[in-house]
Short mmCIF file of C-alpha atoms and ligand atoms in Angstrom, two decimals:
data_model
loop_
_atom_site.label_atom_id
_atom_site.label_comp_id
_atom_site.label_asym_id
_atom_site.label_seq_id
_atom_site.Cartn_x
_atom_site.Cartn_y
_atom_site.Cartn_z
CA MET A 1 -0.02 -0.02 0.01
CA SER A 2 1.39 3.42 -0.93
CA THR A 3 1.84 6.15 1.69
CA PRO A 4 -0.91 8.82 1.32
CA LEU A 5 0.08 12.45 0.74
CA PRO A 6 0.10 14.53 3.91
CA ALA A 7 -2.75 16.97 4.28
CA PRO A 8 -2.02 20.53 3.05
CA ILE A 9 -0.76 22.86 5.76
CA ASP A 10 -2.96 25.79 6.69
CA HIS A 11 -0.16 28.34 7.33
CA SER A 12 -2.57 31.08 8.18
CA ALA A 13 -4.18 29.04 11.02
CA ARG A 14 -0.81 27.90 12.28
CA TYR A 15 0.52 31.52 12.26
CA LEU A 16 -2.51 32.62 14.34
CA GLN A 17 -2.04 29.69 16.77
CA HIS A 18 1.69 30.58 17.09
CA LEU A 19 0.82 34.26 17.80
CA GLN A 20 -1.66 33.10 20.44
CA ALA A 21 0.91 30.79 22.04
CA CYS A 22 3.19 33.86 22.42
CA GLY A 23 0.37 35.79 24.07
CA PHE A 24 0.39 38.22 21.13
CA GLN A 25 -2.06 41.16 21.30
CA ALA A 26 -2.43 43.43 18.32
CA LYS A 27 -1.22 46.92 19.21
CA PRO A 28 -3.67 49.78 18.93
CA ALA A 29 -2.52 52.78 16.87
CA SER A 30 -2.10 54.77 20.05
CA ALA A 31 0.73 52.49 21.14
CA TRP A 32 2.67 53.66 18.00
CA ASP A 33 1.69 57.32 18.55
CA ALA A 34 3.77 57.39 21.67
CA ARG A 35 6.81 55.82 20.01
CA ALA A 36 6.77 58.37 17.21
CA ALA A 37 7.54 61.11 19.70
CA GLN A 38 10.75 59.36 20.88
CA SER A 39 13.77 61.36 19.81
CA SER A 40 15.83 58.17 19.64
CA TRP A 41 13.64 56.74 16.74
CA LYS A 42 15.96 57.80 13.91
CA ARG A 43 19.24 56.85 15.61
CA ARG A 44 17.95 53.41 16.53
CA HIS A 45 16.87 52.72 12.93
CA ASP A 46 19.63 54.22 10.77
CA ASP A 47 21.51 50.93 10.24
CA TYR A 48 18.24 49.18 9.25
CA SER A 49 17.09 51.80 6.80
CA GLU A 50 20.51 51.92 5.12
CA ALA A 51 20.58 48.18 4.72
CA PHE A 52 17.01 48.07 3.45
CA LEU A 53 17.43 50.91 0.91
CA ALA A 54 20.70 49.44 -0.36
CA ARG A 55 18.79 46.27 -1.32
CA LEU A 56 15.62 47.83 -2.66
CA ALA A 57 15.75 47.84 -6.48
CA LEU A 58 13.93 50.94 -7.75
CA SER A 59 14.83 50.88 -11.42
CA GLY A 60 11.70 51.04 -13.61
CA VAL A 61 9.64 51.95 -10.60
CA ALA A 62 7.70 55.24 -10.74
CA THR A 63 5.21 54.84 -7.87
CA VAL A 64 5.61 53.18 -4.45
CA LEU A 65 3.13 52.32 -1.71
CA ASP A 66 4.76 52.20 1.77
CA VAL A 67 2.45 50.36 4.21
CA GLY A 68 3.13 51.03 7.86
CA CYS A 69 5.37 53.90 6.80
CA GLY A 70 5.98 55.30 10.32
CA PRO A 71 7.60 58.75 10.29
CA GLY A 72 8.90 58.14 6.78
CA LEU A 73 12.37 56.69 7.35
CA LEU A 74 11.99 54.82 4.05
CA SER A 75 9.28 56.93 2.27
CA LEU A 76 11.38 60.11 2.33
CA PRO A 77 14.58 58.70 0.70
CA ILE A 78 12.52 56.57 -1.69
CA ALA A 79 10.57 59.70 -2.79
CA ALA A 80 13.89 61.27 -3.87
CA GLN A 81 14.26 58.48 -6.44
CA VAL A 82 10.68 57.92 -7.81
CA SER A 83 7.77 60.09 -9.06
CA HIS A 84 5.38 59.48 -6.16
CA VAL A 85 5.15 57.70 -2.81
CA HIS A 86 1.85 56.81 -1.14
CA ALA A 87 2.65 56.44 2.59
CA LEU A 88 0.01 54.62 4.68
CA ASP A 89 -0.10 54.20 8.48
CA TYR A 90 -2.82 53.89 11.14
CA SER A 91 -0.92 55.91 13.75
CA THR A 92 -1.71 59.66 13.82
CA GLY A 93 1.54 60.28 15.75
CA MET A 94 3.63 58.53 13.07
CA LEU A 95 1.83 60.40 10.26
CA ASP A 96 2.33 63.72 12.12
CA GLY A 97 6.07 62.91 12.19
CA LEU A 98 5.96 62.18 8.44
CA ARG A 99 4.04 65.41 7.64
CA ALA A 100 6.44 67.47 9.71
CA ALA A 101 9.43 65.99 7.74
CA ILE A 102 7.64 66.60 4.41
CA THR A 103 7.22 70.29 5.33
CA ARG A 104 10.71 70.62 6.74
CA LYS A 105 12.36 69.14 3.62
CA GLY A 106 9.93 70.72 1.13
CA VAL A 107 8.94 67.36 -0.33
CA SER A 108 6.05 67.47 -2.78
CA ASN A 109 5.63 63.84 -3.93
CA ILE A 110 4.51 61.95 -0.79
CA THR A 111 0.81 61.46 -0.04
CA PRO A 112 0.12 60.33 3.57
CA TRP A 113 -2.89 58.04 4.08
CA ALA A 114 -4.33 57.50 7.57
CA LEU A 115 -5.41 53.88 7.15
CA SER A 116 -4.73 50.50 8.73
CA TRP A 117 -4.08 47.04 7.19
CA THR A 118 -7.73 46.14 7.64
CA ASP A 119 -9.31 49.38 6.29
CA ASP A 120 -10.63 49.82 2.80
CA TRP A 121 -7.79 50.93 0.54
CA HIS A 122 -10.12 51.69 -2.40
CA ASP A 123 -8.97 55.33 -2.75
CA VAL A 124 -5.27 54.47 -2.54
CA PRO A 125 -3.84 54.18 -6.08
CA ARG A 126 -2.19 50.90 -7.03
CA CYS A 127 1.58 51.39 -7.34
CA ASP A 128 4.45 49.85 -9.29
CA LEU A 129 6.01 48.64 -6.02
CA ALA A 130 4.36 48.08 -2.62
CA ILE A 131 6.47 47.70 0.47
CA ALA A 132 5.75 46.76 4.11
CA SER A 133 8.80 47.23 6.21
CA ARG A 134 8.67 45.88 9.81
CA SER A 135 4.92 46.56 9.79
CA LEU A 136 3.39 43.09 9.43
CA MET A 137 2.70 41.98 13.02
CA VAL A 138 -0.93 41.56 12.27
CA PRO A 139 -3.25 38.57 13.17
CA ASP A 140 -4.35 38.00 9.60
CA LEU A 141 -0.99 37.88 7.86
CA GLU A 142 -2.32 36.06 4.82
CA ALA A 143 -4.98 38.77 4.17
CA ALA A 144 -2.30 41.46 4.58
CA LEU A 145 -0.05 39.77 2.01
CA HIS A 146 -2.95 39.44 -0.45
CA LYS A 147 -3.76 43.09 0.02
CA LEU A 148 -0.17 44.24 -0.53
CA ASP A 149 0.08 41.98 -3.58
CA ALA A 150 -3.14 43.31 -5.08
CA HIS A 151 -1.93 46.93 -4.66
CA ALA A 152 1.39 46.28 -6.44
CA ARG A 153 1.50 46.43 -10.23
CA GLN A 154 5.03 44.95 -10.52
CA ARG A 155 6.56 43.86 -7.27
CA ALA A 156 5.99 43.76 -3.52
CA CYS A 157 8.57 43.66 -0.78
CA ILE A 158 8.29 43.03 3.00
CA THR A 159 10.66 42.57 5.88
CA PHE A 160 9.88 40.05 8.55
CA ALA A 161 11.65 38.92 11.70
CA THR A 162 13.85 35.79 11.50
CA GLY A 163 14.36 34.97 15.11
CA PRO A 164 14.36 36.32 18.63
CA ARG A 165 15.77 39.67 19.63
CA ALA A 166 19.45 39.20 20.50
CA GLY A 167 19.87 38.77 24.24
CA VAL A 168 16.43 37.34 24.91
CA PRO A 169 17.28 33.59 24.63
CA GLU A 170 20.36 34.08 26.88
CA LEU A 171 18.31 35.98 29.54
CA ALA A 172 15.47 33.42 29.42
CA GLU A 173 17.96 30.66 30.11
CA LEU A 174 19.74 32.68 32.80
CA LEU A 175 16.43 33.20 34.65
CA GLY A 176 15.04 29.77 33.91
CA ARG A 177 11.90 31.26 32.28
CA ASP A 178 9.70 29.61 29.62
CA TRP A 179 9.54 31.72 26.64
CA VAL A 180 8.06 31.10 23.14
CA PRO A 181 9.75 32.96 20.18
CA MET A 182 7.41 34.91 17.91
CA PRO A 183 6.57 33.48 14.49
CA ASP A 184 9.33 34.07 11.92
CA HIS A 185 9.74 34.64 8.21
CA ARG A 186 8.91 30.98 7.34
CA TYR A 187 5.24 31.90 7.63
CA PRO A 188 5.08 34.64 4.98
CA ILE A 189 7.32 32.66 2.70
CA ASN A 190 5.01 29.68 2.84
CA MET A 191 1.92 31.84 2.42
CA LEU A 192 3.43 33.50 -0.61
CA LEU A 193 4.20 30.10 -2.14
CA ASP A 194 0.58 29.02 -1.52
CA MET A 195 -0.44 32.25 -3.32
CA GLY A 196 1.47 31.12 -6.40
CA ARG A 197 4.20 33.71 -5.94
CA ALA A 198 7.96 33.06 -6.00
CA PRO A 199 9.41 34.85 -2.96
CA ARG A 200 13.07 35.81 -3.03
CA VAL A 201 14.74 36.05 0.34
CA ASN A 202 17.57 38.31 1.32
CA TYR A 203 18.88 38.73 4.85
CA LEU A 204 19.79 42.09 6.36
CA PRO A 205 22.88 42.24 8.59
CA GLU A 206 22.52 41.14 12.18
CA SER A 207 20.92 43.71 14.48
CA VAL A 208 23.35 45.58 16.67
CA ARG A 209 23.16 45.36 20.44
CA ASP A 210 22.19 48.47 22.40
CA LEU A 211 25.64 49.09 23.74
CA ALA A 212 24.54 52.23 25.63
CA GLN A 213 22.01 50.21 27.67
CA ASP A 214 22.79 50.47 31.39
CA ALA A 215 22.05 47.76 33.94
CA ASN A 216 18.91 49.49 35.31
CA ASP A 217 17.39 49.87 31.87
CA LEU A 218 18.18 46.22 31.15
CA VAL A 219 16.33 45.10 34.31
CA ILE A 220 13.34 47.16 33.34
CA GLN A 221 13.27 45.76 29.81
CA VAL A 222 13.63 42.20 31.06
CA GLU A 223 10.79 42.72 33.56
CA LYS A 224 8.55 43.89 30.72
CA MET A 225 9.35 40.69 28.81
CA PHE A 226 9.28 38.06 31.51
CA GLY A 227 7.21 39.62 34.31
CA ASN A 228 8.10 40.03 37.95
CA LEU A 229 11.77 39.69 38.90
CA ASP A 230 12.83 38.96 42.43
CA LYS A 231 16.12 40.20 44.02
CA ARG A 232 17.98 37.12 42.85
CA ASP A 233 16.81 37.52 39.25
CA GLN A 234 17.80 41.21 39.24
CA ALA A 235 21.25 40.35 40.61
CA ALA A 236 21.67 37.68 37.95
CA ILE A 237 20.76 40.20 35.22
CA ARG A 238 23.14 42.78 36.58
CA GLY A 239 25.85 40.09 36.71
CA TRP A 240 25.14 39.19 33.09
CA HIS A 241 25.29 42.84 32.09
CA ALA A 242 28.65 43.30 33.87
CA THR A 243 30.27 40.34 32.11
CA SER A 244 30.72 41.93 28.68
CA PRO A 245 29.70 45.06 26.77
CA GLN A 246 27.93 42.71 24.33
CA HIS A 247 25.66 41.39 27.11
CA ARG A 248 22.82 43.73 26.08
CA LEU A 249 19.51 43.49 24.34
CA SER A 250 19.51 44.32 20.64
CA MET A 251 18.00 47.48 19.33
CA ALA A 252 15.75 45.54 16.96
CA PRO A 253 12.98 43.06 17.90
CA THR A 254 14.66 40.32 15.86
CA CYS A 255 18.20 39.03 15.56
CA ARG A 256 18.03 39.97 11.82
CA TRP A 257 15.41 40.91 9.26
CA ALA A 258 14.49 38.82 6.21
CA MET A 259 13.76 40.99 3.20
CA ILE A 260 11.32 39.12 0.97
CA ASP A 261 10.27 40.37 -2.42
CA TRP A 262 8.21 38.93 -5.26
CA GLU A 263 6.83 39.78 -8.63
CA THR A 264 3.12 40.33 -8.48
CA GLY A 265 2.34 40.12 -12.15
CA THR A 266 -0.94 41.98 -11.71
CA LYS A 267 -0.28 44.92 -14.15
C1 SAM B 1 8.39 49.44 13.35
S1 SAM B 1 7.47 50.69 12.53
C2 SAM B 1 8.13 50.59 10.89
C3 SAM B 1 8.11 51.92 10.22
C4 SAM B 1 8.71 51.91 8.81
N1 SAM B 1 7.99 51.01 7.95
C5 SAM B 1 10.18 51.50 8.92
O1 SAM B 1 10.55 50.32 8.60
O2 SAM B 1 11.00 52.34 9.35
C6 SAM B 1 5.87 49.87 12.33
C7 SAM B 1 4.84 50.83 11.71
O3 SAM B 1 3.71 50.07 11.31
C8 SAM B 1 2.54 50.73 11.65
N2 SAM B 1 1.45 49.75 11.81
C9 SAM B 1 1.49 48.73 12.73
N3 SAM B 1 0.30 48.05 12.65
C10 SAM B 1 -0.43 48.65 11.64
C11 SAM B 1 -1.71 48.43 11.08
N4 SAM B 1 -2.45 47.41 11.49
N5 SAM B 1 -2.13 49.21 10.08
C12 SAM B 1 -1.33 50.26 9.62
N6 SAM B 1 -0.12 50.53 10.15
C13 SAM B 1 0.39 49.74 11.13
C14 SAM B 1 2.89 51.45 13.00
O4 SAM B 1 2.06 52.56 13.24
C15 SAM B 1 4.32 51.85 12.70
O5 SAM B 1 4.43 53.17 12.13
#
């Protein structure tokens, strides 16, 4: 008797189950509003935006849709190379930051759109290229990928986390805490394959550790991640911090980003 084929994998259902196992709660737009005001935003993201832009092919691209654009770290430099950028985000604070930069720099070819992944994008023009950089932590990832794909005439490009934030696995082990890593880039790759697309994967350089992080800040961050820390835990974290300047959390929420792009073929 021959072995039957395994049942097809429902990547969307598994992704949701994985998110739930991590205790994931979708962030409201207001959570991002507060972050937009942080003056450290640009400094913390410079390495990332350089690496992303260096790998983003823009030849033959006249229009770009940037979903989850934030304060425009990518929209602004991309706008200098194409005819028009449509920059979409659900956070008023982030869009205020983008509008301020547009005015400051006298940019005339970026249109901000106050919309979320789940809103109706009917009024947003389809663009040659659609990107979603670090903005895909949504419960219905498959729907988001379909939406991005449908809004891209030539190509779409996303970045997705590949693995835990540097420092977290070491600290979980040090404290003897159970901890489930967030879903990684395998999910969108599989979903894109199921959509009949041919995703290409590129890896951005490893995220840098926050070398300026002091021991008190580290203790606060670790408490946010793992919950209550007793005196022994706190001492262990301070000991870890003192061992080496590299014993810090990384700036980014992943050890490195996967940059995934694909032809949409929906001209
Ligand atoms: C880490 S920031 C990335 C900003 C920018 N794309 C970059 O890479 O520099 C994530 C952005 O996604 C936006 N975002 C998160 N969830 C969203 C949603 N459901 N709909 C629209 N925007 C969302 C946030 O407001 C935030 O501006």
